Amino acid sequence: MSDTVKKQHYIWREYLTRWTDSGDRFNGKLFVLRKLIRGKQERIEFCKFQNIGFEKYYYDVTGFQEKDKIILEQFLAHMQEKELVKIGIEPKIFSEAAEQRDFIEKRIMCPYENIDNKWNFLDKLSNGDFSFYRESKRQIVLDKLQKCMVDSILFQENQLSNEEIINMVSEFFQEDSEEDDLKYEFHRFFCMQYFRSPRIRNDTVANIEELKKEREELKDLDTNFYVNMVATYFAERMALNITQNFSTSILLFENKTDVPFVTGDTPIINLTGTEMDKMTIFHYPISPRIAIQLIVTHKLSEIFISNFGLFA
């Protein structure tokens, strides 16, 4: 197809314009320090940002087989055995992905980027506007219900009457609770920017290749198909998980020095590890002058702190 996108970016181009000399998403330039030099590339170069942050057909998954679909579906089912909310893949997506080399680029990555285009999260954060980052009405109801249930089971207090439960359920389904959950939408955008990076992708590839060596039935698994599809699932699951089950806050850092913040192929950095069992901190520079940190702690920890005055 003549309109097939070959240069598929793993860093959002609109994001990178903040580091260019002119802010022009087509002709802007910025300095690049390359760790891996290919061909006649310079290690340090002042170049158009359209020429960086991409790979040819980076998200291409064409060529997968029926068994790859089956294994992916089995994996998703296994990962979600204990999840109340299941995340699946529509059957028609497989047929479209099998035919279009830029299917994920156009149908998945662009919509994730448009989350910020729609609500301008990064612009608002750059201006110190955190008004969008608040719990939805429905999430507030769910948090209240969870706390009451834990208090009732573990501490024999705050037991809900039938009338209180009915009122909370009614409040949850009120029409005005249908408002956009902007905190959740920001998490969706944030998590995909994290999982689409080459570093996270390479780690996933390495894990899958190791698994293929250990399991004979997986030796012919299409690694590229699996990695791209699983990245989408991980981003959606992580966004839903931290929105529903974790307390989060955002710290904003303003650079008042003459040395700008830098970014890279992996713009979002996990500073504390992947377990997320205590406190997790993600660092994300959003311009040469502004960086944010997303602080994530489990909501159950707060319940224990409030009752015992210590960390669980």
CSV table of N, CA and C in Angstrom, one decimal, residues 10-67:
chain,number,residue,atom,x,y,z
A,10,TYR,N,9.1,5.0,18.0
A,10,TYR,CA,8.9,4.5,19.4
A,10,TYR,C,8.9,5.6,20.4
A,11,ILE,N,9.2,6.9,20.0
A,11,ILE,CA,9.1,8.0,20.8
A,11,ILE,C,8.1,9.0,20.1
A,12,TRP,N,7.2,9.5,20.8
A,12,TRP,CA,6.2,10.3,20.2
A,12,TRP,C,6.8,11.6,19.7
A,13,ARG,N,6.6,11.9,18.4
A,13,ARG,CA,7.2,13.0,17.8
A,13,ARG,C,6.8,14.4,18.4
A,14,GLU,N,5.5,14.5,18.7
A,14,GLU,CA,5.0,15.7,19.3
A,14,GLU,C,5.8,16.0,20.7
A,15,TYR,N,6.1,14.9,21.4
A,15,TYR,CA,6.8,15.1,22.7
A,15,TYR,C,8.2,15.6,22.4
A,16,LEU,N,8.9,15.1,21.4
A,16,LEU,CA,10.3,15.5,21.1
A,16,LEU,C,10.4,16.9,20.6
A,17,THR,N,9.3,17.5,20.1
A,17,THR,CA,9.4,18.8,19.5
A,17,THR,C,9.9,19.8,20.6
A,18,ARG,N,9.6,19.5,21.9
A,18,ARG,CA,10.0,20.4,23.0
A,18,ARG,C,11.5,20.5,23.1
A,19,TRP,N,12.2,19.6,22.5
A,19,TRP,CA,13.7,19.7,22.6
A,19,TRP,C,14.3,20.3,21.3
A,20,THR,N,13.5,20.6,20.3
A,20,THR,CA,14.0,21.1,19.1
A,20,THR,C,14.3,22.6,19.2
A,21,ASP,N,15.1,23.1,18.2
A,21,ASP,CA,15.5,24.5,18.2
A,21,ASP,C,14.3,25.4,17.9
A,22,SER,N,13.3,24.9,17.1
A,22,SER,CA,12.2,25.8,16.7
A,22,SER,C,10.8,25.4,17.1
A,23,GLY,N,10.7,24.1,17.7
A,23,GLY,CA,9.4,23.6,18.1
A,23,GLY,C,8.6,23.2,16.9
A,24,ASP,N,9.2,23.1,15.7
A,24,ASP,CA,8.6,22.6,14.5
A,24,ASP,C,8.6,21.1,14.4
A,25,ARG,N,7.5,20.5,14.3
A,25,ARG,CA,7.4,19.0,14.3
A,25,ARG,C,7.9,18.4,13.0
A,26,PHE,N,8.1,19.3,12.0
A,26,PHE,CA,8.5,18.8,10.7
A,26,PHE,C,10.0,19.1,10.4
A,27,ASN,N,10.4,20.3,10.8
A,27,ASN,CA,11.7,20.8,10.4
A,27,ASN,C,12.6,21.1,11.6
A,28,GLY,N,12.1,20.9,12.8
A,28,GLY,CA,12.9,21.2,14.0
A,28,GLY,C,14.1,20.3,14.1
A,29,LYS,N,15.1,20.8,14.7
A,29,LYS,CA,16.4,20.1,14.9
A,29,LYS,C,16.7,20.0,16.4
A,30,LEU,N,17.5,19.0,16.8
A,30,LEU,CA,17.9,18.9,18.2
A,30,LEU,C,19.2,18.1,18.2
A,31,PHE,N,20.0,18.2,19.3
A,31,PHE,CA,21.2,17.5,19.4
A,31,PHE,C,20.9,16.0,19.8
A,32,VAL,N,21.7,15.1,19.2
A,32,VAL,CA,21.5,13.7,19.5
A,32,VAL,C,22.8,13.1,19.9
A,33,LEU,N,22.9,12.3,21.0
A,33,LEU,CA,24.0,11.5,21.4
A,33,LEU,C,23.7,10.1,21.1
A,34,ARG,N,24.4,9.4,20.2
A,34,ARG,CA,24.1,8.0,19.9
A,34,ARG,C,25.0,7.1,20.6
A,35,LYS,N,24.3,6.1,21.3
A,35,LYS,CA,25.1,5.0,21.9
A,35,LYS,C,25.5,4.0,20.9
A,36,LEU,N,24.6,3.7,19.9
A,36,LEU,CA,24.9,2.8,18.8
A,36,LEU,C,25.0,3.5,17.5
A,37,ILE,N,26.1,3.5,16.9
A,37,ILE,CA,26.4,4.2,15.7
A,37,ILE,C,26.2,3.2,14.5
A,38,ARG,N,25.4,3.6,13.5
A,38,ARG,CA,25.2,2.8,12.3
A,38,ARG,C,25.6,3.5,11.1
A,39,GLY,N,26.3,2.8,10.2
A,39,GLY,CA,26.8,3.4,9.0
A,39,GLY,C,27.7,4.6,9.2
A,40,LYS,N,27.3,5.7,8.5
A,40,LYS,CA,28.1,6.9,8.6
A,40,LYS,C,27.5,7.9,9.6
A,41,GLN,N,26.7,7.5,10.5
A,41,GLN,CA,26.2,8.4,11.5
A,41,GLN,C,27.3,8.9,12.4
A,42,GLU,N,27.0,10.2,12.9
A,42,GLU,CA,27.9,10.8,13.8
A,42,GLU,C,27.5,10.4,15.3
A,43,ARG,N,28.5,10.3,16.2
A,43,ARG,CA,28.1,10.0,17.5
A,43,ARG,C,27.3,11.2,18.2
A,44,ILE,N,27.7,12.4,17.9
A,44,ILE,CA,26.9,13.6,18.3
A,44,ILE,C,26.5,14.4,17.1
A,45,GLU,N,25.2,14.6,16.9
A,45,GLU,CA,24.8,15.3,15.7
A,45,GLU,C,23.6,16.2,16.0
A,46,PHE,N,23.6,17.3,15.3
A,46,PHE,CA,22.5,18.2,15.3
A,46,PHE,C,21.6,17.9,14.1
A,47,CYS,N,20.5,17.3,14.3
A,47,CYS,CA,19.7,16.8,13.1
A,47,CYS,C,18.2,17.0,13.3
A,48,LYS,N,17.5,16.8,12.2
A,48,LYS,CA,16.1,16.8,12.2
A,48,LYS,C,15.5,15.7,13.1
A,49,PHE,N,14.6,16.1,14.0
A,49,PHE,CA,14.1,15.0,14.9
A,49,PHE,C,13.2,14.0,14.2
A,50,GLN,N,12.8,14.3,12.9
A,50,GLN,CA,12.1,13.3,12.1
A,50,GLN,C,13.0,12.1,11.8
A,51,ASN,N,14.3,12.3,11.9
A,51,ASN,CA,15.2,11.2,11.5
A,51,ASN,C,15.7,10.4,12.7
A,52,ILE,N,15.1,10.6,13.9
A,52,ILE,CA,15.5,9.8,15.0
A,52,ILE,C,14.3,9.2,15.7
A,53,GLY,N,14.6,8.3,16.6
A,53,GLY,CA,13.5,7.8,17.4
A,53,GLY,C,12.5,6.8,16.7
A,54,PHE,N,13.0,6.2,15.6
A,54,PHE,CA,12.2,5.3,14.9
A,54,PHE,C,13.0,4.1,14.3
A,55,GLU,N,12.2,3.1,14.0
A,55,GLU,CA,12.8,1.9,13.2
A,55,GLU,C,11.9,1.6,12.1
A,56,LYS,N,12.4,1.1,11.0
A,56,LYS,CA,11.6,0.7,9.9
A,56,LYS,C,10.7,-0.5,10.3
A,57,TYR,N,9.4,-0.3,10.2
A,57,TYR,CA,8.4,-1.3,10.5
A,57,TYR,C,8.6,-1.8,12.0
A,58,TYR,N,8.8,-0.9,12.9
A,58,TYR,CA,9.1,-1.2,14.3
A,58,TYR,C,7.9,-2.1,14.9
A,59,TYR,N,6.7,-1.8,14.5
A,59,TYR,CA,5.5,-2.5,15.1
A,59,TYR,C,4.9,-3.5,14.1
A,60,ASP,N,5.6,-3.9,13.1
A,60,ASP,CA,5.1,-4.8,12.1
A,60,ASP,C,5.0,-6.2,12.7
A,61,VAL,N,3.8,-6.8,12.6
A,61,VAL,CA,3.6,-8.2,13.2
A,61,VAL,C,3.1,-9.1,12.1
A,62,THR,N,3.1,-8.7,10.8
A,62,THR,CA,2.6,-9.6,9.8
A,62,THR,C,3.4,-10.9,9.7
A,63,GLY,N,2.8,-12.0,9.3
A,63,GLY,CA,3.6,-13.2,9.2
A,63,GLY,C,3.3,-14.2,10.4
A,64,PHE,N,2.5,-13.8,11.4
A,64,PHE,CA,2.3,-14.7,12.5
A,64,PHE,C,1.3,-15.8,12.0
A,65,GLN,N,1.3,-16.9,12.8
A,65,GLN,CA,0.5,-18.0,12.5
A,65,GLN,C,-0.7,-18.2,13.5
A,66,GLU,N,-1.6,-19.1,13.2
A,66,GLU,CA,-2.7,-19.3,14.0
A,66,GLU,C,-2.3,-19.8,15.5
A,67,LYS,N,-1.2,-20.6,15.5
A,67,LYS,CA,-0.7,-21.0,16.8
A,67,LYS,C,-0.2,-19.8,17.7
